[in-house]
Coordinates of C-alpha atoms in Angstrom, one line a residue:
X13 CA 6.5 19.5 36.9
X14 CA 6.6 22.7 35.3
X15 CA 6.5 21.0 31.7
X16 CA 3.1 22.8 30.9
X17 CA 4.9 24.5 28.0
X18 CA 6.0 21.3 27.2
X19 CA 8.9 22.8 25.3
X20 CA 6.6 24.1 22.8
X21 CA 7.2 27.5 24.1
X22 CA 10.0 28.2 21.7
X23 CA 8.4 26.3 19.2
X24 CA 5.4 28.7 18.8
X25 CA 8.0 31.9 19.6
X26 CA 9.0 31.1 16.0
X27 CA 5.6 30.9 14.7
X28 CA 4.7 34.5 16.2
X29 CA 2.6 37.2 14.1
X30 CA 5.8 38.4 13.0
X31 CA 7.1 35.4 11.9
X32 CA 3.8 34.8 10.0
X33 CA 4.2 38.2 7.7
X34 CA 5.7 35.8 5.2
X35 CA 2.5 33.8 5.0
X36 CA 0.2 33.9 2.0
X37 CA -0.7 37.3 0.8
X38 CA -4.3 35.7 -0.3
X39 CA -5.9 32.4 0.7
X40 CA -7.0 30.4 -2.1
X41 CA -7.8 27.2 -0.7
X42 CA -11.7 28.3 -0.6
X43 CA -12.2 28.6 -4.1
X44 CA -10.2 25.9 -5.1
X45 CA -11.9 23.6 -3.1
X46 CA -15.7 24.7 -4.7
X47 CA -14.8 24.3 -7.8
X48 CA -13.9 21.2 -6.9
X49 CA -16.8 20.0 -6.1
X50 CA -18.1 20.8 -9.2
X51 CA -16.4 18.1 -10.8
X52 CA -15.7 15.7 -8.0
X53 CA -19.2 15.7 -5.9
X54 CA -17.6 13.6 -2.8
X55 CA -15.4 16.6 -2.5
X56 CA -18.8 18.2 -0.8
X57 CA -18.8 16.0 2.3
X58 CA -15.7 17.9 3.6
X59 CA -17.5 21.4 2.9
X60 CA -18.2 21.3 6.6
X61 CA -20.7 22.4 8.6
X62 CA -21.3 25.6 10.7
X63 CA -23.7 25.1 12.8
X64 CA -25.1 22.3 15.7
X65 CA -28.0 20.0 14.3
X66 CA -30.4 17.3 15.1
X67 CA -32.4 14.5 14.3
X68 CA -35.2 13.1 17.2
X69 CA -36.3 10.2 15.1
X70 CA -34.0 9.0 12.4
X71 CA -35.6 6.6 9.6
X72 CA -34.6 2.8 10.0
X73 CA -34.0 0.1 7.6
X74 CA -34.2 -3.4 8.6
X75 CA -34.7 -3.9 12.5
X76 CA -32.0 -2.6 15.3
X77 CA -31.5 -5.6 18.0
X78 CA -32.7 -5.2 21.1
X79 CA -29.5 -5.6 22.9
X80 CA -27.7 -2.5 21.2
X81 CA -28.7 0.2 23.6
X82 CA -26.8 2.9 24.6
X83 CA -24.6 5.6 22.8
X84 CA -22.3 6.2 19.7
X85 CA -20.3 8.9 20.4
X86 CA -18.6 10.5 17.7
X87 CA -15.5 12.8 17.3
X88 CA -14.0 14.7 14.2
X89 CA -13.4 18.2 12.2
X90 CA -16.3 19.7 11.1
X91 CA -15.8 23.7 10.7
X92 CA -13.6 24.4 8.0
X93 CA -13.9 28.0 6.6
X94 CA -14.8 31.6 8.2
X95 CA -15.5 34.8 6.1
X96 CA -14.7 32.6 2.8
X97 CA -10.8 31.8 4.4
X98 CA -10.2 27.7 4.8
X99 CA -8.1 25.6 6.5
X100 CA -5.8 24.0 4.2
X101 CA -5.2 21.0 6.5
X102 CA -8.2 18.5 7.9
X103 CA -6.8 18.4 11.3
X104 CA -7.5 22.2 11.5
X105 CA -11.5 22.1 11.6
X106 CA -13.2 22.5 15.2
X107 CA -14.7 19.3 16.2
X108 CA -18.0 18.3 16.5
X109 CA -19.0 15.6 18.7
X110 CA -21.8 13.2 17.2
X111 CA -24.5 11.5 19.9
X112 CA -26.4 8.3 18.1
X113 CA -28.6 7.3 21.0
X114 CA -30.1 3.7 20.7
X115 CA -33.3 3.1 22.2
X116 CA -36.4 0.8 22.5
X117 CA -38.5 3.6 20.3
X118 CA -35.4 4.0 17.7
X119 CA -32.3 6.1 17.0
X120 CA -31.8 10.4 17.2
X121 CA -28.7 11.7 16.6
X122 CA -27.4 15.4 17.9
X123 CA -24.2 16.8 16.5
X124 CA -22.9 20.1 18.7
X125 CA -19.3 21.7 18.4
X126 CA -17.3 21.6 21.4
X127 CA -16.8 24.5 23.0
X128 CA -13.5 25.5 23.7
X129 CA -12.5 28.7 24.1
X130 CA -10.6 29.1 20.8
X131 CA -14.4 28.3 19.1
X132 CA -15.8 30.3 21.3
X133 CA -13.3 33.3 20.5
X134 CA -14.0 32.6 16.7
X135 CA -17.1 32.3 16.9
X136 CA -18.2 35.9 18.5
X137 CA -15.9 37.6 15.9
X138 CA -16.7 35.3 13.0
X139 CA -13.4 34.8 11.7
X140 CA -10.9 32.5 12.9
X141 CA -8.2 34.6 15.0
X142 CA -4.7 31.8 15.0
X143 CA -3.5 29.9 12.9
X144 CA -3.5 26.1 13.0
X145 CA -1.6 22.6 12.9
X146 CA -1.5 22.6 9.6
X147 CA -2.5 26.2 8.5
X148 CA -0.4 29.4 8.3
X149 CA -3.1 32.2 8.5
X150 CA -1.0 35.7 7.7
X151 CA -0.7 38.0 11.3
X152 CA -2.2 35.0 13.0
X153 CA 0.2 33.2 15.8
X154 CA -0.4 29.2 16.4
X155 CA -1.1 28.8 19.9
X156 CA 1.3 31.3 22.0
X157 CA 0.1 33.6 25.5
X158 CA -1.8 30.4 26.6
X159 CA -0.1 27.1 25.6
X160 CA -1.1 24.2 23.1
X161 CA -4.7 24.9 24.6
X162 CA -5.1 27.6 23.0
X163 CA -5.4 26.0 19.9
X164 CA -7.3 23.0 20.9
X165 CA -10.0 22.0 18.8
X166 CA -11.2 19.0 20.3
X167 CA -11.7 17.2 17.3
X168 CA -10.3 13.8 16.8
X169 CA -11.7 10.9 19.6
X170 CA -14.7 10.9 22.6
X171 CA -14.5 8.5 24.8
X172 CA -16.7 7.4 28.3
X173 CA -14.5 6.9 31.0
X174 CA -16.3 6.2 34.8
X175 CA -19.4 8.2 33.1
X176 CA -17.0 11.0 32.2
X177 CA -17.5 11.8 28.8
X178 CA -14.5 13.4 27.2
X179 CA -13.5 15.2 23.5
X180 CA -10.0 14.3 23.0
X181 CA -7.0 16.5 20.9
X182 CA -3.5 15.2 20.5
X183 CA -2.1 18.1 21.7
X184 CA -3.8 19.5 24.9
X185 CA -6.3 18.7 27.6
X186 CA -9.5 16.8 27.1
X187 CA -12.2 18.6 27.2
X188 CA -15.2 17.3 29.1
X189 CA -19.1 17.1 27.9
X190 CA -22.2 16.4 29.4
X191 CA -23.2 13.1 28.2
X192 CA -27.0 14.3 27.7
X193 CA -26.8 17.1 26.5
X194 CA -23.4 17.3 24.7
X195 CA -23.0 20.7 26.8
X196 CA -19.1 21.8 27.6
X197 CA -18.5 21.5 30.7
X198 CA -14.8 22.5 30.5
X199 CA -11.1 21.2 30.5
X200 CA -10.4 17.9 32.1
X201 CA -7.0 18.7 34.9
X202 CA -5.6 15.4 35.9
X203 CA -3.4 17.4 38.9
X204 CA -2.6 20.8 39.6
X205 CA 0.8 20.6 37.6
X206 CA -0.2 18.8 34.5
X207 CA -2.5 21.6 34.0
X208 CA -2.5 22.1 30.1
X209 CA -0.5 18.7 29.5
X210 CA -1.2 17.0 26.1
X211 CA -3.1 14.4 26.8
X212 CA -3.5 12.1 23.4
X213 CA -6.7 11.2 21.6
X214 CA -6.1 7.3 22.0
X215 CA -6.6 6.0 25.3
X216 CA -6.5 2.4 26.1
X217 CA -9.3 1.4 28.5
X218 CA -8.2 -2.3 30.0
X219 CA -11.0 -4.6 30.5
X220 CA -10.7 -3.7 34.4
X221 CA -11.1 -0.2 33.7
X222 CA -7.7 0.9 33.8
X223 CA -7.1 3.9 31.5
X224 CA -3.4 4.6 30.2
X225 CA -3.2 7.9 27.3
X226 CA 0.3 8.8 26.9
X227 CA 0.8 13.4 25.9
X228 CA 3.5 13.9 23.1
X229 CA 5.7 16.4 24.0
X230 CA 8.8 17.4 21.9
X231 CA 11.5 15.4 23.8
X232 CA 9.4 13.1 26.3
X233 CA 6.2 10.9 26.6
X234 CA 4.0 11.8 29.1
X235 CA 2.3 8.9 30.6
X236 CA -0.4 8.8 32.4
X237 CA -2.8 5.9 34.4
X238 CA -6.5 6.4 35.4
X239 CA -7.6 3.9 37.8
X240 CA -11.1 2.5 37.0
X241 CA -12.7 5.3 39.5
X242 CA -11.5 8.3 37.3
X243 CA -8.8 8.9 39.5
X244 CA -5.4 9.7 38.7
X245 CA -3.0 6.7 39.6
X246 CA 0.4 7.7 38.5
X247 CA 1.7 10.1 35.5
X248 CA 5.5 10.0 35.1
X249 CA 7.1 12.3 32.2
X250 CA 10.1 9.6 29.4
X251 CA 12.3 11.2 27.8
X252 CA 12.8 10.1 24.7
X253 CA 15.5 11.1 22.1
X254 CA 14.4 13.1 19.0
X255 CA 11.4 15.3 18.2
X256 CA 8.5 13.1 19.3
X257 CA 5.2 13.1 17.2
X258 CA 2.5 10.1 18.6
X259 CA -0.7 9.8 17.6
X260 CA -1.6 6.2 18.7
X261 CA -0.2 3.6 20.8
X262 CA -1.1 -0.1 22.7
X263 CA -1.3 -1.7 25.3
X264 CA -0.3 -5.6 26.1
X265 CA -0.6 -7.1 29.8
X266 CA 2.8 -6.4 30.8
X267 CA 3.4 -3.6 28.5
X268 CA 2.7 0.3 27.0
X269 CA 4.1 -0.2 22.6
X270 CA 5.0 3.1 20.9
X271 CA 5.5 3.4 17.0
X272 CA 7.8 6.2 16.7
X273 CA 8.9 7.7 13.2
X274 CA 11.8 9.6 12.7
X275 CA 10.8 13.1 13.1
X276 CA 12.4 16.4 12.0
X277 CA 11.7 20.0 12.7
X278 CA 13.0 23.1 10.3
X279 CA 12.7 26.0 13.0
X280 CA 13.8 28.2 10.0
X281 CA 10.6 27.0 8.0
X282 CA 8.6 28.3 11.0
X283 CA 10.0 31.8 10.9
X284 CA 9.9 31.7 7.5
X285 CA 6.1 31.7 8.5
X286 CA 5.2 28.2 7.4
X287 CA 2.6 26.2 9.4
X288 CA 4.0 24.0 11.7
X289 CA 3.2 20.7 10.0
X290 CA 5.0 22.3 6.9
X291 CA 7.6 22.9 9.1
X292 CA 7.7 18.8 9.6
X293 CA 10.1 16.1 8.0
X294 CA 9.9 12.5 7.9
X295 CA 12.7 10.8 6.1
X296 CA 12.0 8.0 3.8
X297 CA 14.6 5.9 4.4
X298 CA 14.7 6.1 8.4
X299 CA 14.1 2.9 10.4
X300 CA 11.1 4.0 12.8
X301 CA 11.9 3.2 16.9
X302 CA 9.7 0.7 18.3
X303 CA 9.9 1.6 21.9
X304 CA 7.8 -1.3 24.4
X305 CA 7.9 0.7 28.2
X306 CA 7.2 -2.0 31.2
X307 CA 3.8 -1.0 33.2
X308 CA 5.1 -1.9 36.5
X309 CA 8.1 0.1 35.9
X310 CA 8.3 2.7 33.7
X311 CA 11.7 3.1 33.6
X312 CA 12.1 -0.3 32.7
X313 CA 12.2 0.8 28.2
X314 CA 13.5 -1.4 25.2
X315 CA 14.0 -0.1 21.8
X316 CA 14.0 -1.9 18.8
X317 CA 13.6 -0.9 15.3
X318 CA 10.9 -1.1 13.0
X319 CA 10.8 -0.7 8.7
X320 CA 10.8 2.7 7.7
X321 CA 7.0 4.0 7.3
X322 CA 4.3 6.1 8.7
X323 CA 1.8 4.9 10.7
X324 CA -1.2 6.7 12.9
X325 CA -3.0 3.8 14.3
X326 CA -2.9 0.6 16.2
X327 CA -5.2 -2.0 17.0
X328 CA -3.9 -4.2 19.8
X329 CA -1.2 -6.0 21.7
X330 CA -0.8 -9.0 24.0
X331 CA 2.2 -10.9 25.4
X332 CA 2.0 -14.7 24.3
X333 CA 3.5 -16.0 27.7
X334 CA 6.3 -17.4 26.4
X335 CA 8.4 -14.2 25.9
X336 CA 7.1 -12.7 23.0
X337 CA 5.2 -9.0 22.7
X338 CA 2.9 -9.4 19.8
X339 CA 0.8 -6.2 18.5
X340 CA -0.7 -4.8 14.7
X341 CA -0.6 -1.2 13.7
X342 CA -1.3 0.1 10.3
X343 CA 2.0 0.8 8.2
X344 CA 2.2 3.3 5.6
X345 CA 4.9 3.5 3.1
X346 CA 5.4 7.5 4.1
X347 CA 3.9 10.1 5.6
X348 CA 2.3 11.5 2.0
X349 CA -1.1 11.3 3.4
X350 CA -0.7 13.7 6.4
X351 CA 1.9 15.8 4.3
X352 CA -0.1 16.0 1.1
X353 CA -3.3 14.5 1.1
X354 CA -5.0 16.0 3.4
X355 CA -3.6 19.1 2.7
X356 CA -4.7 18.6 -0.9
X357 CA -8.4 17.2 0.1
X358 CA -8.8 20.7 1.5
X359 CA -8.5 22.6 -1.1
X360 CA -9.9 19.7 -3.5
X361 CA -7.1 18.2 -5.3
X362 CA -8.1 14.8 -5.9
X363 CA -4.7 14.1 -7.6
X364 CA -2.4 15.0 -4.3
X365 CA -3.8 11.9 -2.8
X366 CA -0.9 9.7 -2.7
X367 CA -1.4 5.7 -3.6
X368 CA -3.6 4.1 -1.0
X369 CA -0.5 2.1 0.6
X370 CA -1.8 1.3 4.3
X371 CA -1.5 -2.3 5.6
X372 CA -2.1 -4.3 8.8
X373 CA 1.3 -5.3 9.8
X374 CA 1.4 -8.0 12.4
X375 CA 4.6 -7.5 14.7
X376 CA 6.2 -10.5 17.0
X377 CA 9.0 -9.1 19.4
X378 CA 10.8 -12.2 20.8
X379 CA 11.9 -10.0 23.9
X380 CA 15.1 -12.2 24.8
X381 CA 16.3 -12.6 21.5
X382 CA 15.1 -8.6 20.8
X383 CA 14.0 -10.6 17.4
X384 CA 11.6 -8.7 15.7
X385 CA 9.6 -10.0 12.7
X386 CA 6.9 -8.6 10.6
X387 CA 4.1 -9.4 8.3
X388 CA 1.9 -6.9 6.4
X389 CA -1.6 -8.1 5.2
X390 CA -2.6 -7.5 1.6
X391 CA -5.5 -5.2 2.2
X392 CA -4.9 -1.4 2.2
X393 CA -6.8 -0.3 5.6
X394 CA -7.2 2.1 8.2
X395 CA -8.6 2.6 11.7
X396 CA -8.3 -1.1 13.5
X397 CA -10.5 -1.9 16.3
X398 CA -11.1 -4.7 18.1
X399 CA -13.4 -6.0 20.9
X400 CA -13.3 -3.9 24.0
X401 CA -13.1 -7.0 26.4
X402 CA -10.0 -8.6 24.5
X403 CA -8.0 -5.0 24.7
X404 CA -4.2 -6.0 26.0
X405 CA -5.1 -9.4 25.5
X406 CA -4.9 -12.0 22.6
X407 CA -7.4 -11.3 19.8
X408 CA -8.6 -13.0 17.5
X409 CA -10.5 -10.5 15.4
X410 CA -9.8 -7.6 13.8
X411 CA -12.0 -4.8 11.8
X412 CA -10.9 -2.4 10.0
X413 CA -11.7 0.2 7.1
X414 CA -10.7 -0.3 3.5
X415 CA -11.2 0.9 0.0
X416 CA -12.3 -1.6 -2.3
X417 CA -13.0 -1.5 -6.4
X418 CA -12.2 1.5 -8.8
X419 CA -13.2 4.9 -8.9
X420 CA -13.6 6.1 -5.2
X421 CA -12.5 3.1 -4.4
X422 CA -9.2 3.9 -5.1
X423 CA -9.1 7.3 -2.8
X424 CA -11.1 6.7 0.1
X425 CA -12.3 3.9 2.5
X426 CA -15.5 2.7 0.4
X427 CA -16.2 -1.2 2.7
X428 CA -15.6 -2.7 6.1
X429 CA -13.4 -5.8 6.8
X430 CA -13.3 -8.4 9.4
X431 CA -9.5 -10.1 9.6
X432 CA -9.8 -13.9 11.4
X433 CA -5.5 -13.2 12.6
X434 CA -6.2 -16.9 13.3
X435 CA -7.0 -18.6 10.4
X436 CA -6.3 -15.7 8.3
X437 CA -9.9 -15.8 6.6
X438 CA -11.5 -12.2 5.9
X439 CA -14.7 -11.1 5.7
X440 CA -15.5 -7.4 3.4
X441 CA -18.7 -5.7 3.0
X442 CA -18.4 -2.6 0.2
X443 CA -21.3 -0.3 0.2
X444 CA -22.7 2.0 -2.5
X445 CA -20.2 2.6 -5.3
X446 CA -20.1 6.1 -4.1
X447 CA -19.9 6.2 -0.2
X448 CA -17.0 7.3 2.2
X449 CA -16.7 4.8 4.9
X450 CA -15.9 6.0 8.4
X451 CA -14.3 4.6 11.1
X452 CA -16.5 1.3 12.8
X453 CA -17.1 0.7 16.2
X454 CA -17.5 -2.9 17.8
X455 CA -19.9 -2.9 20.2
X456 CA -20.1 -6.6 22.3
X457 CA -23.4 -7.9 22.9
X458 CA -23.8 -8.4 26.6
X459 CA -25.5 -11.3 26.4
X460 CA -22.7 -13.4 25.1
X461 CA -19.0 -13.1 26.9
X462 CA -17.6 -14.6 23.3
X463 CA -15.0 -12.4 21.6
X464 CA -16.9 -11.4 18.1
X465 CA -20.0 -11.7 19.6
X466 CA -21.5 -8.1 18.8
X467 CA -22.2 -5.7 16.3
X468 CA -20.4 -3.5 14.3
X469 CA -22.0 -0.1 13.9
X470 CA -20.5 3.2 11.7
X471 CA -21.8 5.6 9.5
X472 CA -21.4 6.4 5.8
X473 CA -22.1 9.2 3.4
X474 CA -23.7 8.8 0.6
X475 CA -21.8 11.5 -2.3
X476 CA -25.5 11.0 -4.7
X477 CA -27.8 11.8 -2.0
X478 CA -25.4 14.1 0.2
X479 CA -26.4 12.0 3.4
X480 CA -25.1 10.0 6.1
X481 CA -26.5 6.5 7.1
X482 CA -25.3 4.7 10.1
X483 CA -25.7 1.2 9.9
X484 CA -25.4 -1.9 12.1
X485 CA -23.6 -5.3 11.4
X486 CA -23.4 -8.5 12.9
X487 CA -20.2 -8.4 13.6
X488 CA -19.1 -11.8 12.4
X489 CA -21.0 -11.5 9.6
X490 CA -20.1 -8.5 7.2
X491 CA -20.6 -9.7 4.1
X492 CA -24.3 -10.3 5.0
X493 CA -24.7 -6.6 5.1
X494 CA -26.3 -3.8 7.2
X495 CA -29.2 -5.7 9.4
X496 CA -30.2 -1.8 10.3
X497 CA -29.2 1.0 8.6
X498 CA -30.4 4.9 10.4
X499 CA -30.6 7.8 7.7
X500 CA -29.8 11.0 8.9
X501 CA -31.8 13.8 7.0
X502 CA -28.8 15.7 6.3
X503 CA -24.8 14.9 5.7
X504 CA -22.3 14.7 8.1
X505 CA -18.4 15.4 7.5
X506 CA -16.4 11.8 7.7
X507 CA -15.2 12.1 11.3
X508 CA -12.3 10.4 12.8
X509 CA -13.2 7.9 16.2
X510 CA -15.7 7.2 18.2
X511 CA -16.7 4.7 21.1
X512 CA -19.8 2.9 22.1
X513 CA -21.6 3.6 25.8
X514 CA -24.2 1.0 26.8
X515 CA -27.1 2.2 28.7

């Protein structure tokens, strides 16, 4: 399967250092963005960092339980700028992979950048040498001689999979990590001939063990199946119609669930030197293709059609037993965030930031009928998680982020919620007026095989003191508050996911 150019090839042909001379004469995202600052102080969090750090002993509030033991690992951008030129999208920066280790004498955290070889390049030259995702550097090519890999930045999930810890990029291999030491060990080659294959930053582990991760490539879905050993089962290439662009998907008992927007691509944009995103369209008004892929057989594929939206994240699926898929994913009205928001975060325009508009949206596919119906919760949210042990299967619980109040409130993800899908109750803790809420991680408490029965652990930065906590719920009890909070002695950009290893 020779597909390790995954049709890209021609893709970043058009995006070649001659095809970048029409780029920016002058970057002036840098300046903007610290001037910024000045006036909107949250702004500083996604300064960045340049440089590994660590904490051996971290100061605790309240009391960590004894049964949370183990590891948060954590994934996202953290190195934005080199010799005073910045990224002007957040998916650009080089990730950093967090360690919170839980033990009997307390917490430590260590943060190191994973070292791929397009840091490693960048960082003996100290200046950054491509362009990126969403970046148009002038004379610098996005990812060509080399494939999607030569771009990868390793900056959006880590995840434990048979005691393989692995930094995950949506568009090319996972990179693994020594799970002491946080040392790069190197890229993760499933089989000879998917060398280089995207492999996605949203695996499904099934409560067996069972790992599915699906790699976007521009006409196919890539699919693959890791058996509880580490092994690769199967891994079987889809085509699917249209320019494909997946970040997240699920997985029921009897089924893999793909979100797909409408996607275009302006090729003349890209010679015109634009960065690829730029290069990007998603059309308001298009339906988006829900396409539900049976496990046993692959080729066995439904489509179905979903509102038109946006969406980058899911949070579960299960089959009911009497015919019908159900799943949740979060819906945005467009795709203003990735398109301008972020873009406009990065060089601190507060005012690009489109609405907060993201919803749970609870889907039921009758799969005879091909009925599909929809309801959208009235909280605006992001990243869903559920329990571990309930992952393919019916859930009753749901946490999420969420922005809550005026002010920040209004921007960013300032509380945590806890959706009963049952009963529809919820359950909402904000924190400090001025905080930016991460992503938070259930983590079940061993002792008790009930679904819920855990904590809920994330971090937070603090925009008046410039510092990140990361604090520790009951799980089924949010509005009660942290029962344990950890403050680091210095800040830490927001990342993006994360996932809990027990010791």
């Amino acid at each position: 399967m020779d597909r390790r150019q995954f049709l890209f090839a021609s893709l970043a042909a058009a995006a070649s250092p001659l095809a970048m001379r029409g780029a920016w004469a002058a970057d002036t995202y840098a300046d903007a963005f610290h001037q910024a600052t000045a006036r909107d102080r949250w702004l500083r969090a996604y300064g960045g960092i340049d440089h590994d750090v660590a904490a051996p002993s971290l100061r605790i509030e309240g009391r960590i339980p004894a049964g949370l033991r183990g590891t948060l690992y954590r994934n996202g951008p953290a190195l934005f700028e080199r010799s005073g030129i910045r990224y002007h999208h957040l998916f650009d920066g080089d990730g950093m992979v967090q360690a919170f280790r839980f033990t009997e004498n307390g917490v430590s955290h260590e943060g190191r950048f994973v070292q791929t070889p397009k840091f490693l390049a960048e960082q003996a030259q100290q200046r950054f040498l491509q362009s990126g995702f969403g970046t148009a550097l002038p004379g610098l090519p996005f990812a060509t001689g080399g494939g999607l890999d030569r771009a990868n930045v390793a900056n959006t999930n880590v995840v434990v999979h048979a005691r393989r810890l692995m930094a995950l990029w949506e568009g090319g291999s996972a990179f693994e990590l020594d799970p002491v030491t946080l040392a790069t060990r190197g890229p993760v080659t499933w089989r000879p001939d998917l060398k280089g294959m995207p492999f996605s930053a949203h695996p499904k582990i099934e409560p067996d063990g069972t790992m599915w991760n699906v790699g976007a490539i521009p006409d196919s879905l890539a699919i693959y199946r890791i058996a509880p050993d580490g092994t690769l089962a199967q891994a079987e290439v889809l085509k699917v119609p249209g320019l494909v662009m997946n970040h997240d998907f699920a997985v029921s008992r009897d089924h893999l669930v793909f979100v797909l927007p409408d996607t275009r691509l302006d090729l003349d944009k890209l010679r015109a030197g634009r960065a690829f995103l730029e290069a990007l369209a998603f059309p308001p008004d298009a339906p988006m293709k829900l396409l539900v892929v049976d496990k046993a057989d692959l080729r066995q594929q439904r489509t179905f059609e979903l509102p038109p939206g946006y969406l980058f994240h899911f949070g579960n699926a299960w089959n009911d037993g009497a015919g019908t898929l159900r799943f949740d994913y979060v819906h945005h009205e467009s795709a203003g965030v990735l398109m301008d928001g972020l873009p406009g975060l990065m060089r601190g325009d507060a005012a690009s930031m489109p609405p907060r508009s993201a919803v749970s949206m609870q889907v039921a596919v009758d799969l005879a009928s091909g009925r599909v119906r929809t309801a959208a919760m009235k909280d605006v949210v992001e990243f869903p998680r559920v329990d571990p042990r309930v992952v393919g299967q019916r859930n009753r619980h749901l946490w999420l982020s969420t922005g809550m109040g005026k002010g920040l409130g209004t921007l960013m993800m300032n509380a945590v919620l806890r959706y009963d899908v049952e009963s529809g109750k919820r359950d909402a803790f904000r924190y400090e007026p001025e905080a930016l809420v991460e992503e938070h991680v259930f983590v079940a408490d061993r002792a008790s095989t009930r679904e819920g029965a855990g904590w809920l652990v994330g971090c937070a930065y603090d925009v008046a003191y410039g510092r990140t906590s990361l604090n520790v719920f009951d799980a089924l009890r949010l509005s009660a508050g942290p029962i344990a909070r950890a403050w680091l002695p210095y800040g830490l950009p927001p990342g993006f996911h994360g996932n809990f290893e027990a010791a």
